[in-house]
Amino acid sequence: MSRSIDEGLLERIASGDAAAFSALYDHYGDLVYGVAHRILRSPEQAQDVTQSIFLKLWSRPGLFSGGSFGAWIARVARNASLDVLRSSAVRMREPEIPQTLAALGDLEETVFADLDRDVVVRAVASLPESERVAIEQAYFGGLTYREVAERLDTPLGTIKTRIRAGLQRLRSALNEAVRG
Amino acid sequence: MSEAERHGELHDLAVLYTLGALETNLADCAEARAIEAHLHECEECRAEVAFAQVGTAMVARSAAEAPPAELKQRLLAAVARIPQRRKRGSAARWIALAVAVAALLALMALLLRV
Ligand SMILES: [Zn+2]
């Protein structure tokens, strides 16, 4: 599966293979740039974040320690972008993915490697508005669920329920997409 | 807190944790640490995390967007300039740096004593 391709790519990158680096960028540049752009709303800042993440991967491919590479790098992109948004220095955190979580990562990789982006965009767009807004404010706005509740002037319990229901819907959308 | 109460509380937060909606700095977030510890033992909470991971992946992927082409050119040019930091080479550099720092400190100690 594509996950093993990525591991192969990272090994080649570790040995200084620029073509492997280029291939990795071709696979994940859209994801990193897209997440950064969505969070920062500035193409220039999104490019800076993308560049710093990929350069860091070039010099330290071992930062990735297993699980879904797509999920990992999306998380790195989100954290780095939120750091910029809060105007702290751009830095690459060592994402703390506990083993139990990383081990669950098979289906996540399907989302990044096998699904058509349009299918994913449609699935998110077809969520009930209230669920989508709560999820996107948390993920792209970098808000905690408490902050989302305050912003939307909605009870905490309701926000929790909406986020959970929306993510569950997206999980089902994956099933449907894979079944084709 | 009983085990059941603990599960009830963390079960409620597992999805938010996965989406990154607890605190941004997870390392400082007591809720996140409690969840991680609990996940090792609780199948039911792991199932929460598992679907939330897929949902979160979908949200992230939905934002994917082609970056400007010149970004790739810039990156590849930068990569050509940056030599790979190989493990052995880097260890050697650290040792050299440590020796240099030690020498500098010794020199400063000498100078300060005078
Ligand atoms: Zn539990």
GROMACS .gro file of C-alpha atoms and ligand atoms in nm:
model
  295
    1MET     CA    1   0.000   0.000   0.000
    2SER     CA    2   0.100   0.361  -0.033
    3ARG     CA    3   0.218   0.367   0.325
    4SER     CA    4   0.508   0.141   0.244
    5ILE     CA    5   0.587   0.364  -0.055
    6ASP     CA    6   0.618   0.652   0.184
    7GLU     CA    7   0.847   0.461   0.412
    8GLY     CA    8   1.060   0.374   0.112
    9LEU     CA    9   1.060   0.739   0.010
   10LEU     CA   10   1.166   0.851   0.355
   11GLU     CA   11   1.451   0.604   0.356
   12ARG     CA   12   1.568   0.734   0.022
   13ILE     CA   13   1.537   1.090   0.146
   14ALA     CA   14   1.746   0.995   0.448
   15SER     CA   15   2.018   0.887   0.210
   16GLY     CA   16   2.007   1.219   0.029
   17ASP     CA   17   1.791   1.127  -0.272
   18ALA     CA   18   1.647   1.454  -0.406
   19ALA     CA   19   1.418   1.270  -0.652
   20ALA     CA   20   1.254   1.092  -0.359
   21PHE     CA   21   1.209   1.428  -0.189
   22SER     CA   22   1.048   1.564  -0.502
   23ALA     CA   23   0.810   1.265  -0.513
   24LEU     CA   24   0.715   1.313  -0.149
   25TYR     CA   25   0.640   1.677  -0.220
   26ASP     CA   26   0.427   1.578  -0.518
   27HIS     CA   27   0.225   1.348  -0.290
   28TYR     CA   28   0.181   1.574   0.012
   29GLY     CA   29   0.256   1.931  -0.098
   30ASP     CA   30  -0.115   1.992  -0.169
   31LEU     CA   31  -0.214   1.871   0.175
   32VAL     CA   32   0.044   2.073   0.366
   33TYR     CA   33  -0.006   2.388   0.163
   34GLY     CA   34  -0.384   2.353   0.167
   35VAL     CA   35  -0.411   2.309   0.542
   36ALA     CA   36  -0.170   2.599   0.599
   37HIS     CA   37  -0.353   2.823   0.353
   38ARG     CA   38  -0.689   2.744   0.506
   39ILE     CA   39  -0.563   2.826   0.854
   40LEU     CA   40  -0.351   3.129   0.769
   41ARG     CA   41  -0.552   3.266   0.475
   42SER     CA   42  -0.230   3.407   0.336
   43PRO     CA   43  -0.068   3.237   0.035
   44GLU     CA   44   0.272   3.380   0.133
   45GLN     CA   45   0.258   3.252   0.490
   46ALA     CA   46   0.122   2.917   0.370
   47GLN     CA   47   0.418   2.886   0.134
   48ASP     CA   48   0.660   2.969   0.414
   49VAL     CA   49   0.509   2.706   0.640
   50THR     CA   50   0.510   2.447   0.361
   51GLN     CA   51   0.870   2.522   0.278
   52SER     CA   52   0.986   2.502   0.638
   53ILE     CA   53   0.807   2.170   0.692
   54PHE     CA   54   0.950   2.005   0.381
   55LEU     CA   55   1.300   2.136   0.445
   56LYS     CA   56   1.280   1.998   0.797
   57LEU     CA   57   1.173   1.663   0.654
   58TRP     CA   58   1.465   1.673   0.415
   59SER     CA   59   1.716   1.717   0.692
   60ARG     CA   60   1.531   1.498   0.942
   61PRO     CA   61   1.312   1.238   0.771
   62GLY     CA   62   1.331   1.032   1.091
   63LEU     CA   63   1.093   1.277   1.259
   64PHE     CA   64   0.812   1.063   1.123
   65SER     CA   65   0.789   0.761   1.347
   66GLY     CA   66   0.514   0.550   1.194
   67GLY     CA   67   0.138   0.532   1.146
   68SER     CA   68  -0.033   0.725   0.870
   69PHE     CA   69   0.211   0.964   0.706
   70GLY     CA   70  -0.072   1.177   0.568
   71ALA     CA   71  -0.232   1.214   0.910
   72TRP     CA   72   0.102   1.295   1.064
   73ILE     CA   73   0.205   1.561   0.817
   74ALA     CA   74  -0.143   1.717   0.822
   75ARG     CA   75  -0.107   1.749   1.196
   76VAL     CA   76   0.239   1.899   1.162
   77ALA     CA   77   0.103   2.148   0.907
   78ARG     CA   78  -0.186   2.241   1.133
   79ASN     CA   79   0.034   2.291   1.439
   80ALA     CA   80   0.294   2.492   1.249
   81SER     CA   81   0.024   2.712   1.096
   82LEU     CA   82  -0.147   2.771   1.428
   83ASP     CA   83   0.191   2.869   1.571
   84VAL     CA   84   0.228   3.128   1.295
   85LEU     CA   85  -0.128   3.245   1.349
   86ARG     CA   86  -0.040   3.306   1.712
   87SER     CA   87   0.277   3.468   1.584
   88SER     CA   88   0.520   3.243   1.757
   89ALA     CA   89   0.817   3.131   1.551
   90VAL     CA   90   0.765   2.872   1.280
   91ARG     CA   91   0.897   2.554   1.417
   92MET     CA   92   0.833   2.190   1.361
   93ARG     CA   93   0.706   2.024   1.671
   94GLU     CA   94   0.786   1.666   1.725
   95PRO     CA   95   0.429   1.555   1.696
   96GLU     CA   96   0.346   1.346   1.996
   97ILE     CA   97   0.156   1.058   1.848
   98PRO     CA   98   0.111   0.791   2.111
   99GLN     CA   99   0.154   0.433   1.994
  100THR     CA  100  -0.208   0.332   2.046
  101LEU     CA  101  -0.316   0.614   1.822
  102ALA     CA  102  -0.060   0.557   1.550
  103ALA     CA  103  -0.158   0.191   1.539
  104LEU     CA  104  -0.513   0.286   1.447
  105GLY     CA  105  -0.392   0.473   1.141
  106ASP     CA  106  -0.470   0.236   0.851
  107LEU     CA  107  -0.797   0.391   0.745
  108GLU     CA  108  -0.662   0.741   0.778
  109GLU     CA  109  -0.404   0.663   0.516
  110THR     CA  110  -0.682   0.551   0.285
  111VAL     CA  111  -0.824   0.902   0.311
  112PHE     CA  112  -0.497   1.058   0.209
  113ALA     CA  113  -0.376   0.807  -0.044
  114ASP     CA  114  -0.674   0.644  -0.210
  115LEU     CA  115  -0.969   0.881  -0.201
  116ASP     CA  116  -1.035   1.136  -0.467
  117ARG     CA  117  -1.007   1.483  -0.319
  118ASP     CA  118  -1.340   1.582  -0.476
  119VAL     CA  119  -1.513   1.298  -0.292
  120VAL     CA  120  -1.370   1.423   0.035
  121VAL     CA  121  -1.461   1.784  -0.036
  122ARG     CA  122  -1.816   1.681  -0.117
  123ALA     CA  123  -1.845   1.471   0.199
  124VAL     CA  124  -1.738   1.764   0.415
  125ALA     CA  125  -1.958   2.009   0.226
  126SER     CA  126  -2.262   1.789   0.269
  127LEU     CA  127  -2.239   1.780   0.647
  128PRO     CA  128  -2.519   1.960   0.827
  129GLU     CA  129  -2.406   2.322   0.847
  130SER     CA  130  -2.395   2.334   1.228
  131GLU     CA  131  -2.172   2.026   1.246
  132ARG     CA  132  -1.940   2.145   0.972
  133VAL     CA  133  -1.899   2.489   1.128
  134ALA     CA  134  -1.815   2.348   1.471
  135ILE     CA  135  -1.561   2.105   1.327
  136GLU     CA  136  -1.397   2.360   1.098
  137GLN     CA  137  -1.373   2.627   1.366
  138ALA     CA  138  -1.193   2.378   1.587
  139TYR     CA  139  -0.967   2.234   1.319
  140PHE     CA  140  -0.887   2.533   1.098
  141GLY     CA  141  -0.959   2.804   1.351
  142GLY     CA  142  -0.749   2.629   1.613
  143LEU     CA  143  -1.020   2.674   1.873
  144THR     CA  144  -1.087   2.444   2.164
  145TYR     CA  145  -1.440   2.309   2.188
  146ARG     CA  146  -1.499   2.550   2.476
  147GLU     CA  147  -1.399   2.841   2.255
  148VAL     CA  148  -1.617   2.712   1.973
  149ALA     CA  149  -1.910   2.697   2.215
  150GLU     CA  150  -1.846   3.056   2.324
  151ARG     CA  151  -1.808   3.184   1.969
  152LEU     CA  152  -2.127   3.021   1.855
  153ASP     CA  153  -2.303   3.101   2.181
  154THR     CA  154  -2.407   2.739   2.204
  155PRO     CA  155  -2.397   2.503   2.504
  156LEU     CA  156  -2.082   2.294   2.544
  157GLY     CA  157  -2.273   1.968   2.529
  158THR     CA  158  -2.430   2.066   2.199
  159ILE     CA  159  -2.092   2.148   2.046
  160LYS     CA  160  -1.952   1.815   2.160
  161THR     CA  161  -2.248   1.634   2.009
  162ARG     CA  162  -2.220   1.820   1.678
  163ILE     CA  163  -1.849   1.755   1.645
  164ARG     CA  164  -1.893   1.388   1.723
  165ALA     CA  165  -2.188   1.345   1.487
  166GLY     CA  166  -2.009   1.524   1.204
  167LEU     CA  167  -1.694   1.319   1.236
  168GLN     CA  168  -1.900   1.003   1.247
  169ARG     CA  169  -2.078   1.107   0.929
  170LEU     CA  170  -1.743   1.161   0.760
  171ARG     CA  171  -1.634   0.819   0.875
  172SER     CA  172  -1.943   0.669   0.710
  173ALA     CA  173  -1.877   0.872   0.395
  174LEU     CA  174  -1.541   0.700   0.371
  175ASN     CA  175  -1.713   0.360   0.381
  176GLU     CA  176  -1.944   0.460   0.103
  177ALA     CA  177  -1.662   0.601  -0.107
  178VAL     CA  178  -1.449   0.290  -0.065
  179ARG     CA  179  -1.740   0.065  -0.149
  180GLY     CA  180  -1.777   0.288  -0.454
  181MET     CA  181  -1.288   0.886   4.072
  182SER     CA  182  -1.405   0.536   3.989
  183GLU     CA  183  -1.291   0.361   3.674
  184ALA     CA  184  -1.642   0.394   3.527
  185GLU     CA  185  -1.657   0.766   3.601
  186ARG     CA  186  -1.317   0.811   3.450
  187HIS     CA  187  -1.422   0.625   3.138
  188GLY     CA  188  -1.740   0.831   3.112
  189GLU     CA  189  -1.548   1.155   3.126
  190LEU     CA  190  -1.274   1.055   2.885
  191HIS     CA  191  -1.510   0.884   2.642
  192ASP     CA  192  -1.677   1.219   2.611
  193LEU     CA  193  -1.347   1.389   2.523
  194ALA     CA  194  -1.180   1.128   2.303
  195VAL     CA  195  -1.324   1.267   1.981
  196LEU     CA  196  -1.233   1.625   2.070
  197TYR     CA  197  -0.885   1.514   2.157
  198THR     CA  198  -0.847   1.349   1.819
  199LEU     CA  199  -0.970   1.653   1.629
  200GLY     CA  200  -0.728   1.872   1.825
  201ALA     CA  201  -1.006   2.063   1.997
  202LEU     CA  202  -0.889   2.027   2.356
  203GLU     CA  203  -0.592   2.252   2.403
  204THR     CA  204  -0.355   2.332   2.124
  205ASN     CA  205  -0.054   2.250   2.326
  206LEU     CA  206  -0.134   1.890   2.402
  207ALA     CA  207   0.180   1.844   2.607
  208ASP     CA  208   0.042   2.093   2.860
  209CYS     CA  209  -0.308   1.958   2.852
  210ALA     CA  210  -0.401   1.742   3.148
  211GLU     CA  211  -0.713   1.615   2.967
  212ALA     CA  212  -0.504   1.491   2.676
  213ARG     CA  213  -0.259   1.312   2.902
  214ALA     CA  214  -0.540   1.140   3.091
  215ILE     CA  215  -0.697   1.032   2.763
  216GLU     CA  216  -0.374   0.887   2.630
  217ALA     CA  217  -0.322   0.684   2.945
  218HIS     CA  218  -0.682   0.564   2.942
  219LEU     CA  219  -0.673   0.465   2.574
  220HIS     CA  220  -0.421   0.193   2.645
  221GLU     CA  221  -0.678   0.012   2.853
  222CYS     CA  222  -1.010   0.098   2.696
  223GLU     CA  223  -1.131  -0.060   2.375
  224GLU     CA  224  -1.446   0.149   2.367
  225CYS     CA  225  -1.257   0.478   2.380
  226ARG     CA  226  -1.015   0.356   2.115
  227ALA     CA  227  -1.313   0.303   1.887
  228GLU     CA  228  -1.409   0.668   1.942
  229VAL     CA  229  -1.060   0.778   1.848
  230ALA     CA  230  -1.057   0.550   1.545
  231PHE     CA  231  -1.362   0.704   1.376
  232ALA     CA  232  -1.260   1.052   1.479
  233GLN     CA  233  -0.919   0.999   1.320
  234VAL     CA  234  -1.081   0.916   0.989
  235GLY     CA  235  -1.318   1.212   1.017
  236THR     CA  236  -1.029   1.444   1.103
  237ALA     CA  237  -0.830   1.308   0.808
  238MET     CA  238  -1.125   1.390   0.581
  239VAL     CA  239  -1.140   1.744   0.716
  240ALA     CA  240  -0.767   1.796   0.660
  241ARG     CA  241  -0.775   1.642   0.314
  242SER     CA  242  -1.070   1.858   0.213
  243ALA     CA  243  -0.841   2.161   0.241
  244ALA     CA  244  -0.577   2.021   0.004
  245GLU     CA  245  -0.487   2.271  -0.263
  246ALA     CA  246  -0.211   2.288  -0.522
  247PRO     CA  247   0.063   2.525  -0.409
  248PRO     CA  248   0.213   2.770  -0.658
  249ALA     CA  249   0.454   2.590  -0.889
  250GLU     CA  250   0.745   2.814  -0.795
  251LEU     CA  251   0.734   2.677  -0.441
  252LYS     CA  252   0.854   2.340  -0.565
  253GLN     CA  253   1.134   2.503  -0.763
  254ARG     CA  254   1.239   2.698  -0.457
  255LEU     CA  255   1.231   2.388  -0.239
  256LEU     CA  256   1.432   2.177  -0.480
  257ALA     CA  257   1.688   2.455  -0.516
  258ALA     CA  258   1.714   2.480  -0.137
  259VAL     CA  259   1.750   2.105  -0.103
  260ALA     CA  260   2.033   2.105  -0.354
  261ARG     CA  261   2.215   2.354  -0.132
  262ILE     CA  262   2.145   2.187   0.201
  263PRO     CA  263   2.358   1.880   0.247
  264GLN     CA  264   2.182   1.593   0.417
  265ARG     CA  265   2.247   1.580   0.786
  266ARG     CA  266   2.367   1.223   0.809
  267LYS     CA  267   2.366   1.070   1.152
  268ARG     CA  268   2.734   0.993   1.169
  269GLY     CA  269   2.839   1.328   1.025
  270SER     CA  270   2.611   1.507   1.260
  271ALA     CA  271   2.748   1.321   1.565
  272ALA     CA  272   3.100   1.415   1.459
  273ARG     CA  273   2.993   1.777   1.426
  274TRP     CA  274   2.838   1.777   1.771
  275ILE     CA  275   3.154   1.635   1.922
  276ALA     CA  276   3.362   1.898   1.746
  277LEU     CA  277   3.125   2.167   1.869
  278ALA     CA  278   3.134   2.034   2.226
  279VAL     CA  279   3.515   2.033   2.221
  280ALA     CA  280   3.517   2.390   2.090
  281VAL     CA  281   3.272   2.506   2.356
  282ALA     CA  282   3.470   2.334   2.631
  283ALA     CA  283   3.788   2.503   2.507
  284LEU     CA  284   3.613   2.839   2.498
  285LEU     CA  285   3.478   2.794   2.850
  286ALA     CA  286   3.822   2.698   2.977
  287LEU     CA  287   3.967   3.007   2.812
  288MET     CA  288   3.699   3.230   2.963
  289ALA     CA  289   3.755   3.081   3.305
  290LEU     CA  290   4.123   3.159   3.270
  291LEU     CA  291   4.062   3.514   3.155
  292LEU     CA  292   3.809   3.584   3.428
  293ARG     CA  293   4.044   3.465   3.697
  294VAL     CA  294   4.309   3.714   3.589
  295ZN      ZN  295  -1.288   0.439   2.803
   0.00000   0.00000   0.00000
